[in-house]
mmCIF file of C-alpha atoms and ligand atoms in Angstrom:
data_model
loop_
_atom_site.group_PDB
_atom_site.id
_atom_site.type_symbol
_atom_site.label_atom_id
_atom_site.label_comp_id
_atom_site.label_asym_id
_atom_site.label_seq_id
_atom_site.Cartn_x
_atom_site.Cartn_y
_atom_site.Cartn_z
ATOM 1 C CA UNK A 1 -13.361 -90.417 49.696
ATOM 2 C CA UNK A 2 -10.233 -89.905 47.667
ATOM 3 C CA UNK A 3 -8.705 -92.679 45.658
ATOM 4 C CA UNK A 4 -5.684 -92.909 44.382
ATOM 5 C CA UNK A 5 -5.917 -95.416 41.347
ATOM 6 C CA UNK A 6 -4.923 -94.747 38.033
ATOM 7 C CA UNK A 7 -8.470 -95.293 36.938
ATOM 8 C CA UNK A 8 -9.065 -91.816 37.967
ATOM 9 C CA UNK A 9 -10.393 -89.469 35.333
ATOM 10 C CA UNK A 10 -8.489 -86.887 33.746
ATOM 11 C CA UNK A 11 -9.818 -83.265 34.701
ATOM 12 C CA UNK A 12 -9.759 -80.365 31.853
ATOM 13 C CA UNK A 13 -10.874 -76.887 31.843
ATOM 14 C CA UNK A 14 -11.671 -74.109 29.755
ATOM 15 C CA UNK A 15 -13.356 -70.782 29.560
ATOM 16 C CA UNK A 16 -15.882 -72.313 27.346
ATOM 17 C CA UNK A 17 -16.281 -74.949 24.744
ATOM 18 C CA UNK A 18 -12.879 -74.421 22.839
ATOM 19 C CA UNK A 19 -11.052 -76.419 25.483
ATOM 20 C CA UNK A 20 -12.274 -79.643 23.711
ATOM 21 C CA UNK A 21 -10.109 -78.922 20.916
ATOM 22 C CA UNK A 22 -7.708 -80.205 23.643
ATOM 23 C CA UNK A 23 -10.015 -82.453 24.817
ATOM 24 C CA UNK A 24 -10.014 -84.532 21.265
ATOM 25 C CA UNK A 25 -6.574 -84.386 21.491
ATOM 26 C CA UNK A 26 -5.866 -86.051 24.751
ATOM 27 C CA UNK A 27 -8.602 -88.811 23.573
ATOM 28 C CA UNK A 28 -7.016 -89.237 20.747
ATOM 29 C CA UNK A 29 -2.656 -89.837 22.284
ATOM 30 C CA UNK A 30 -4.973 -91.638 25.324
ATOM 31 C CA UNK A 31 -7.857 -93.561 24.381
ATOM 32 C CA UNK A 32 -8.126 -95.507 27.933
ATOM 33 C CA UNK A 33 -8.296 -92.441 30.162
ATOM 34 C CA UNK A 34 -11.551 -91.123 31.066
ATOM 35 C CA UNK A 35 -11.587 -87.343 31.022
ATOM 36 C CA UNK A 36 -13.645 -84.339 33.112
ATOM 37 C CA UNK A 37 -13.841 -81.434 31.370
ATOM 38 C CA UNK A 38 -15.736 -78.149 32.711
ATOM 39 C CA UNK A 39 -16.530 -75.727 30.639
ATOM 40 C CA UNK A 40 -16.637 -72.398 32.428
ATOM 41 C CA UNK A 41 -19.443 -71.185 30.081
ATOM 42 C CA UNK A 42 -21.465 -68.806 32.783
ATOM 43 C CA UNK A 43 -17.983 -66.446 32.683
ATOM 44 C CA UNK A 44 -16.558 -66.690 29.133
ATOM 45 C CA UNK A 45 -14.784 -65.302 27.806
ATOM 46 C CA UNK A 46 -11.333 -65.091 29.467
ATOM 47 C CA UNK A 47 -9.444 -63.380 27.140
ATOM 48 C CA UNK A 48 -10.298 -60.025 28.114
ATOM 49 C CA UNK A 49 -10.746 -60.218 31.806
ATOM 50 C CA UNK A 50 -7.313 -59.685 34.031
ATOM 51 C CA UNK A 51 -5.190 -61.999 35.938
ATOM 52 C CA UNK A 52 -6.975 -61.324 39.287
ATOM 53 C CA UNK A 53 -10.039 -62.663 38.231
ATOM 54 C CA UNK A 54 -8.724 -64.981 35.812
ATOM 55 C CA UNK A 55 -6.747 -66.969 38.939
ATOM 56 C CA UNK A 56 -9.950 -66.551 41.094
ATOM 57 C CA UNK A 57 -12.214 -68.684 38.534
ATOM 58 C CA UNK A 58 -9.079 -70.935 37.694
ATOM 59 C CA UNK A 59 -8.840 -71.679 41.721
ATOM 60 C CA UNK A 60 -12.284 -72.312 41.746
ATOM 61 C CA UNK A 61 -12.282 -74.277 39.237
ATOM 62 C CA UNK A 62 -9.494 -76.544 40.284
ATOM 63 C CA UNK A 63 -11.135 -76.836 43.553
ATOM 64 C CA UNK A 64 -14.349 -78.300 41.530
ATOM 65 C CA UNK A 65 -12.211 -80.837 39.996
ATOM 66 C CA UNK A 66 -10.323 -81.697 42.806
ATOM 67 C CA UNK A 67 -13.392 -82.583 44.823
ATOM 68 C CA UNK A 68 -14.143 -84.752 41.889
ATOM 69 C CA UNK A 69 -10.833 -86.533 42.402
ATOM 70 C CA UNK A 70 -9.341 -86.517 39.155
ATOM 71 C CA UNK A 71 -5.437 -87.412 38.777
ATOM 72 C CA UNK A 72 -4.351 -84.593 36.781
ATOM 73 C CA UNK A 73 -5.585 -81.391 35.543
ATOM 74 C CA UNK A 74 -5.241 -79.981 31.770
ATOM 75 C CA UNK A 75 -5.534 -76.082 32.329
ATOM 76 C CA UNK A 76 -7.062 -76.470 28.711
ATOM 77 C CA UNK A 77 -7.474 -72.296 28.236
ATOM 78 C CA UNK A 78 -4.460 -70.054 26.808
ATOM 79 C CA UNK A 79 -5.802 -67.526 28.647
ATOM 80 C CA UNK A 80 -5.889 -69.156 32.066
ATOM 81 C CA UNK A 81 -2.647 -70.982 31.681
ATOM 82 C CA UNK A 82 -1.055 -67.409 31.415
ATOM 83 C CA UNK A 83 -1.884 -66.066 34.192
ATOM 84 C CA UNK A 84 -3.164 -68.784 36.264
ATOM 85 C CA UNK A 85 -0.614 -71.926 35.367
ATOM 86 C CA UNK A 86 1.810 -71.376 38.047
ATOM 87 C CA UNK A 87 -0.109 -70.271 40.922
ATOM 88 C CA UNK A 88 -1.986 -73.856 40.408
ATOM 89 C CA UNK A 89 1.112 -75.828 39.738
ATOM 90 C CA UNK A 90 2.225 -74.647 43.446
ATOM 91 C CA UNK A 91 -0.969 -75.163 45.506
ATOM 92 C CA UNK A 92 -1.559 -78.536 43.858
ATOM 93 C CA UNK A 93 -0.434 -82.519 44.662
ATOM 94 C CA UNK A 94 -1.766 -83.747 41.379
ATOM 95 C CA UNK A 95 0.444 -83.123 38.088
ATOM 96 C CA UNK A 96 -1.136 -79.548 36.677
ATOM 97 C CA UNK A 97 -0.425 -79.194 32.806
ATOM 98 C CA UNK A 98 -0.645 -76.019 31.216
ATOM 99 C CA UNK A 99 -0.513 -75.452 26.999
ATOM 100 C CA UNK A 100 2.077 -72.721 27.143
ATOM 101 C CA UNK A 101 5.739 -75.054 27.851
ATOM 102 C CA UNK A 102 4.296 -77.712 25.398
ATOM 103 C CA UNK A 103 3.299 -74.676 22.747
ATOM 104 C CA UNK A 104 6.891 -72.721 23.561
ATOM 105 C CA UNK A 105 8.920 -76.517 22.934
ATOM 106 C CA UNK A 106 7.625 -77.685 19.861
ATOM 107 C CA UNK A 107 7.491 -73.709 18.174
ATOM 108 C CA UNK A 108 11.167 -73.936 18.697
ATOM 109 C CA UNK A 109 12.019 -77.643 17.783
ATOM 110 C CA UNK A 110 10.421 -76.541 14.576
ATOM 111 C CA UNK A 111 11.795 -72.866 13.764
ATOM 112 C CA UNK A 112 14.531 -72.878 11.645
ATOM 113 C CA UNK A 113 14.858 -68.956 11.018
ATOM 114 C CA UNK A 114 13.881 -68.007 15.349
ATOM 115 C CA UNK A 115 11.357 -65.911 13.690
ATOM 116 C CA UNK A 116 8.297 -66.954 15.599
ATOM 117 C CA UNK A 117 4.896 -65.399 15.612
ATOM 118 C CA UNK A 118 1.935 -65.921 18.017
ATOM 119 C CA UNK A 119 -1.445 -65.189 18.124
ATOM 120 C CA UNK A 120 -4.056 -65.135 21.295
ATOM 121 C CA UNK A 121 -6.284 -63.432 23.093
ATOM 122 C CA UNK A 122 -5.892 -60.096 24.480
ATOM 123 C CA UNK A 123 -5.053 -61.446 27.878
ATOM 124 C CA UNK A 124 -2.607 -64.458 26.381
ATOM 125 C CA UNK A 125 -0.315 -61.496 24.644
ATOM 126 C CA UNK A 126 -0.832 -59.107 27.124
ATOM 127 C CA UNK A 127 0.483 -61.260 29.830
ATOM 128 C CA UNK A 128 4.006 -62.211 27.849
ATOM 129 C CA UNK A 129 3.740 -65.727 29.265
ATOM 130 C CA UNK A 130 4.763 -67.413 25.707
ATOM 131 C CA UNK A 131 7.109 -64.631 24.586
ATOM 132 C CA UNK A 132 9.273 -64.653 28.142
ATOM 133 C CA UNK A 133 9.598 -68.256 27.985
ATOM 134 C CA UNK A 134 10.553 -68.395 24.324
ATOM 135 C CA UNK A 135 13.259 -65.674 25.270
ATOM 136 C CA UNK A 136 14.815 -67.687 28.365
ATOM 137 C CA UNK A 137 15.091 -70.963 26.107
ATOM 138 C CA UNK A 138 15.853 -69.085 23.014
ATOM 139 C CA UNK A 139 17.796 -65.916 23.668
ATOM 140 C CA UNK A 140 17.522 -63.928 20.436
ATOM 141 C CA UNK A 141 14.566 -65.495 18.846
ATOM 142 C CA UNK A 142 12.384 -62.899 16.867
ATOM 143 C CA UNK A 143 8.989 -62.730 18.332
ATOM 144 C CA UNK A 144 5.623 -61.047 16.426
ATOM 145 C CA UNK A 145 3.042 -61.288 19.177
ATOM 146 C CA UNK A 146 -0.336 -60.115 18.051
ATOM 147 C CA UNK A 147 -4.128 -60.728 19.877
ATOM 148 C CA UNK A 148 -6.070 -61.671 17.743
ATOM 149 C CA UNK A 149 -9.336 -61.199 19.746
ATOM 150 C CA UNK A 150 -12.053 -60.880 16.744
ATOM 151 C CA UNK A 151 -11.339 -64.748 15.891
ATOM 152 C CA UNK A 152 -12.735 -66.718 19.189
ATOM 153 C CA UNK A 153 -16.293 -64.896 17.363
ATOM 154 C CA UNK A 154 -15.886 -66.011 14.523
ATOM 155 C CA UNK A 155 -14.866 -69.663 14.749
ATOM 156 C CA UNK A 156 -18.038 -69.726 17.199
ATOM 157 C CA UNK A 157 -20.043 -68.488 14.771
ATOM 158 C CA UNK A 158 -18.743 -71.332 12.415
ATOM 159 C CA UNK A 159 -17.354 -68.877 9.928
ATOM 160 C CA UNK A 160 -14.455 -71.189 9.391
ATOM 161 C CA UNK A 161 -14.358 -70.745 5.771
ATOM 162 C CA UNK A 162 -16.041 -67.489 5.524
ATOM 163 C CA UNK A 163 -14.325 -64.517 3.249
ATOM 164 C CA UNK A 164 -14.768 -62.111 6.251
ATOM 165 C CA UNK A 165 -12.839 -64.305 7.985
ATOM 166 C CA UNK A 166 -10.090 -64.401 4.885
ATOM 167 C CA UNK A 167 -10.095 -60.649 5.239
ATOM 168 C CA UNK A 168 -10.166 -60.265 9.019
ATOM 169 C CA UNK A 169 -6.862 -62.883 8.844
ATOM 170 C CA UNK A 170 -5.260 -61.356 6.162
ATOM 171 C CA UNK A 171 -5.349 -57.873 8.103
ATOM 172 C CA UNK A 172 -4.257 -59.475 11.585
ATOM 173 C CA UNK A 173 -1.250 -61.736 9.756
ATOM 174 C CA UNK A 174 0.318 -59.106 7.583
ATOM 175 C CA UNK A 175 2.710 -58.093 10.338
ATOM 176 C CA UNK A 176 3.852 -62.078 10.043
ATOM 177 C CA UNK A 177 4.531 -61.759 6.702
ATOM 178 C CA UNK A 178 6.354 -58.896 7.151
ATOM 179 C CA UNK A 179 8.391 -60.320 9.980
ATOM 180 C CA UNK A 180 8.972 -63.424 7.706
ATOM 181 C CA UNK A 181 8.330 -65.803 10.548
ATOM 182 C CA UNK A 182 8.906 -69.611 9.344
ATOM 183 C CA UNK A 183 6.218 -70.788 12.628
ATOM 184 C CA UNK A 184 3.484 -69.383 14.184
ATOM 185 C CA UNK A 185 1.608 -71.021 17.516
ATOM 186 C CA UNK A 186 -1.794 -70.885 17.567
ATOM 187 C CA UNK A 187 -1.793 -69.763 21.426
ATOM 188 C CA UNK A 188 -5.455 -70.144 21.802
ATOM 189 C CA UNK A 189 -8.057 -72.990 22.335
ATOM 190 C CA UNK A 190 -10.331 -71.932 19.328
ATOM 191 C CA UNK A 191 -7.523 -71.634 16.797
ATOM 192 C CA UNK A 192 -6.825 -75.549 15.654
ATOM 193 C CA UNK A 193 -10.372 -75.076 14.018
ATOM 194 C CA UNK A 194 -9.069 -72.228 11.619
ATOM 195 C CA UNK A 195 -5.955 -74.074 10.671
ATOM 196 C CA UNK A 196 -6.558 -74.407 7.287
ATOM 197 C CA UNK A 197 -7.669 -70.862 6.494
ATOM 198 C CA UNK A 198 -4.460 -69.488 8.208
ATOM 199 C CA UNK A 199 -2.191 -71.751 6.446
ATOM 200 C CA UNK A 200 -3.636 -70.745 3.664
ATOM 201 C CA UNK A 201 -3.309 -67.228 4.447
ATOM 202 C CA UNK A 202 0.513 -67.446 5.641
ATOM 203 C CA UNK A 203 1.514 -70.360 3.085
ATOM 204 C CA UNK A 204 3.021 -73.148 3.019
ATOM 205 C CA UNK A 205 6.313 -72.340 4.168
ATOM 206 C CA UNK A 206 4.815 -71.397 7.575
ATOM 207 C CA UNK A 207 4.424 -74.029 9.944
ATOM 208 C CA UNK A 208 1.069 -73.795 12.757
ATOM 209 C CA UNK A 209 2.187 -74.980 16.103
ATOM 210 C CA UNK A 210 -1.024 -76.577 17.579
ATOM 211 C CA UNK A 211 -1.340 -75.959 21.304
ATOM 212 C CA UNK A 212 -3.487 -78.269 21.630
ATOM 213 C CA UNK A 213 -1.993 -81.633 20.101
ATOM 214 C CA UNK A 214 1.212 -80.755 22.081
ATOM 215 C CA UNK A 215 -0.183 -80.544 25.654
ATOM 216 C CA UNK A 216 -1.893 -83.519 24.848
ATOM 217 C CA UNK A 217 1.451 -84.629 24.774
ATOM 218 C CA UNK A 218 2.817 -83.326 27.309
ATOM 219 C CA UNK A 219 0.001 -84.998 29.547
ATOM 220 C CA UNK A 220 0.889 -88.456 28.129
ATOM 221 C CA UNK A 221 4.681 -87.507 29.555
ATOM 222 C CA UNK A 222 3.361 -86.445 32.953
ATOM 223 C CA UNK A 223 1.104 -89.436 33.350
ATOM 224 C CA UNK A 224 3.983 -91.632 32.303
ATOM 225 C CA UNK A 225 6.282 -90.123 34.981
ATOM 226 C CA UNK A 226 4.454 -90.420 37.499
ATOM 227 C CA UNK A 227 2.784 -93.984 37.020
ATOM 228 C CA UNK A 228 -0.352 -92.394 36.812
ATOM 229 C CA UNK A 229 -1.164 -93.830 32.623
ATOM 230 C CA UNK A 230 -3.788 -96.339 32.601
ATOM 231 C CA UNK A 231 -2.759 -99.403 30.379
ATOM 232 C CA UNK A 232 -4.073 -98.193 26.411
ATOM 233 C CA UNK A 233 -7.260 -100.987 25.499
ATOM 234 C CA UNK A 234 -8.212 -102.090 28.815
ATOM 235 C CA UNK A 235 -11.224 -99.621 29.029
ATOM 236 C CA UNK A 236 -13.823 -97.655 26.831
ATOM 237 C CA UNK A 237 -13.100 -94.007 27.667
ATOM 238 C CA UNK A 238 -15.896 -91.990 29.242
ATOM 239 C CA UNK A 239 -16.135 -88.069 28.222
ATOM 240 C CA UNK A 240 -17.787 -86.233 31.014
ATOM 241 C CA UNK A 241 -18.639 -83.028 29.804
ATOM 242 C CA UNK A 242 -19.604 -80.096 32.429
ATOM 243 C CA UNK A 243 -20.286 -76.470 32.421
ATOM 244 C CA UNK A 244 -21.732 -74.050 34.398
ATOM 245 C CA UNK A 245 -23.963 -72.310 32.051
ATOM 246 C CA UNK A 246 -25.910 -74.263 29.212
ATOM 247 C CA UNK A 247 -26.762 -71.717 26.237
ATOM 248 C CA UNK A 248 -28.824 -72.624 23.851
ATOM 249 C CA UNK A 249 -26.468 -73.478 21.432
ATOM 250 C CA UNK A 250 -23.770 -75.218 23.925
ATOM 251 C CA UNK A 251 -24.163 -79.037 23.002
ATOM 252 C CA UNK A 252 -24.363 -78.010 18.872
ATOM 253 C CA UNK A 253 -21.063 -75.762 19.328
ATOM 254 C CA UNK A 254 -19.305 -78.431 22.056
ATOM 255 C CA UNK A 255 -20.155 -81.364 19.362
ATOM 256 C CA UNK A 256 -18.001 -79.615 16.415
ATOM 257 C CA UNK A 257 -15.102 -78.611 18.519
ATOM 258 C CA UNK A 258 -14.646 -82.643 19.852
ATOM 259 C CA UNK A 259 -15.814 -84.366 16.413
ATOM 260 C CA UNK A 260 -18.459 -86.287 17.886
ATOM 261 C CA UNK A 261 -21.568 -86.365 19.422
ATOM 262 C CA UNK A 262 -22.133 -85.828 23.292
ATOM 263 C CA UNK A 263 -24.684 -86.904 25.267
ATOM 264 C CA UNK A 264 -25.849 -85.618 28.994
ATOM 265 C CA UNK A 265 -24.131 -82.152 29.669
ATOM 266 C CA UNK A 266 -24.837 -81.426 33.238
ATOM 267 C CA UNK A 267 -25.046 -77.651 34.700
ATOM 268 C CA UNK A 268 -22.794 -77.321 37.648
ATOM 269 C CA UNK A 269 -21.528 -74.549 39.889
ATOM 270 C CA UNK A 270 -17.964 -73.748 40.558
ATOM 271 C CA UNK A 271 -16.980 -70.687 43.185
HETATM 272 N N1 LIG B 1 -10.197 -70.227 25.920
HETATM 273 C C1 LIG B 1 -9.634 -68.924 25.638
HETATM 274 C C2 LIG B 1 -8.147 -69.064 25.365
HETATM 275 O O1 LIG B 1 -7.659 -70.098 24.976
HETATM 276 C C3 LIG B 1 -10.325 -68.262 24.462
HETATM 277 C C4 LIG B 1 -11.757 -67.848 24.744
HETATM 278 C C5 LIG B 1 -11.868 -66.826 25.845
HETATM 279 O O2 LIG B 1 -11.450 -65.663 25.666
HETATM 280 O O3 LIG B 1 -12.340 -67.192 26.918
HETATM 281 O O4 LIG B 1 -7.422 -68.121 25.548
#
């Protein structure tokens, strides 16, 4: 039976694990608000699939959640919310947050030059979903798109500090440089682990948009709008973490990309 209390959790999804980078961000703006997340682990990665598929999982998905009566849903992958963001918004009565507006807002409260670089997957550049919507609010901002599909390996593979990874960034940024962009959003869900080594890499004068800290905000908005918040302190959040493969490595990899350890990962099936 559906309820309709603000004491219903928070649904999230991702491709994979890297969707808890959001995750730890919405648990971090909303500490009282239980959260869902599935991790769609059995058909990762997105990134390189196309937008028909990409919306089939992402309906399936949603339909999961949905039956799970959660009051909002985080589409939590770059890859999804580009193709899949709208279609969802439309066919849904709960709120439906994507991280492409919150990414596109703060990238351009922060610019000062409207030189603005992105990097995502294949799919997430291919698809022009940031760069159109930084055009229509920005008309003559200067965009340097460029996938940057090597890196969802290597942060898995924990090479967050590793020189191949130095090198690998140095190759994929230089057109940044070049383009002398003063902010650069990290348009996927793996990327807020490699912050460091791209600032680094770009400098200090470049400033990382975080996709990930701003939908969190833009949740907090949503849920605020539409009296769906629960009051902060009068709960202990519960993470509920889902997927619907378990690798052998899932719960190690899932543990560093939400800081903290996670008990009782359940198997489920979407589709
Ligand atoms: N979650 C995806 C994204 O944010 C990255 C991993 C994948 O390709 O599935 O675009």
């Amino acid at each position: 039976m559906k309820s309709f209390s603000v004491e219903r959790p928070i649904g999230a999804f991702d491709s994979g694990v890297g969707g808890l980078t959001v995750v730890q961000a919405m648990r971090e703006l909303l500490p009282a608000e239980d959260i869902l997340y599935l991790g769609d682990t059995a058909r990762v990665p997105y990134g390189n699939k196309s937008p028909e598929t990409i919306i089939r999982y992402s309906r399936e998905i949603m339909t999961y959640l949905r039956a799970n009566d959660v009051k909002a849903v985080v589409v939590a992958c770059n890859t999804a919310s580009a193709h899949a963001l709208a279609i969802l918004q439309k066919e849904s009565d709960i709120p439906v947050i994507g991280v492409i507006v919150p990414g596109v807002e703060a990238a351009l409260s922060t610019t000062r030059n409207k030189r603005i670089g992105i990097i995502g997957t294949q799919g997430t550049i291919q698809s022009d979903a940031y760069q159109s919507l930084l055009r229509r609010l920005q008309p003559g901002v200067v965009i340097t798109a460029i996938p940057t599909p090597l890196l969802v390996s290597l942060v898995e593979e924990d090479w967050l500090s590793h020189k191949a990874t130095h090198l690998i960034l140095e190759e994929y940024l230089a057109p940044m440089k070049a383009a002398q962009v003063d902010t650069v959003v990290l348009a996927c869900t793996h990327y807020p682990l490699l912050k460091p080594m791209v600032q680094r890499v770009l400098g200090p004068s470049v400033t990382l948009v975080d996709s990930a800290q701003n939908a969190a905000a833009a949740l907090a908005r949503e849920l605020t709008s539409h009296g769906l918040n629960r009051p902060p302190g009068s709960h202990t959040a519960q993470i509920t973490i889902r997927a619907t493969d378990l690798p052998a490595q899932f719960a190690r990899l899932a543990e560093r990309f939400l800081g903290q350890e996670i008990k009782g990962i359940q198997q489920v099936a979407v589709g």
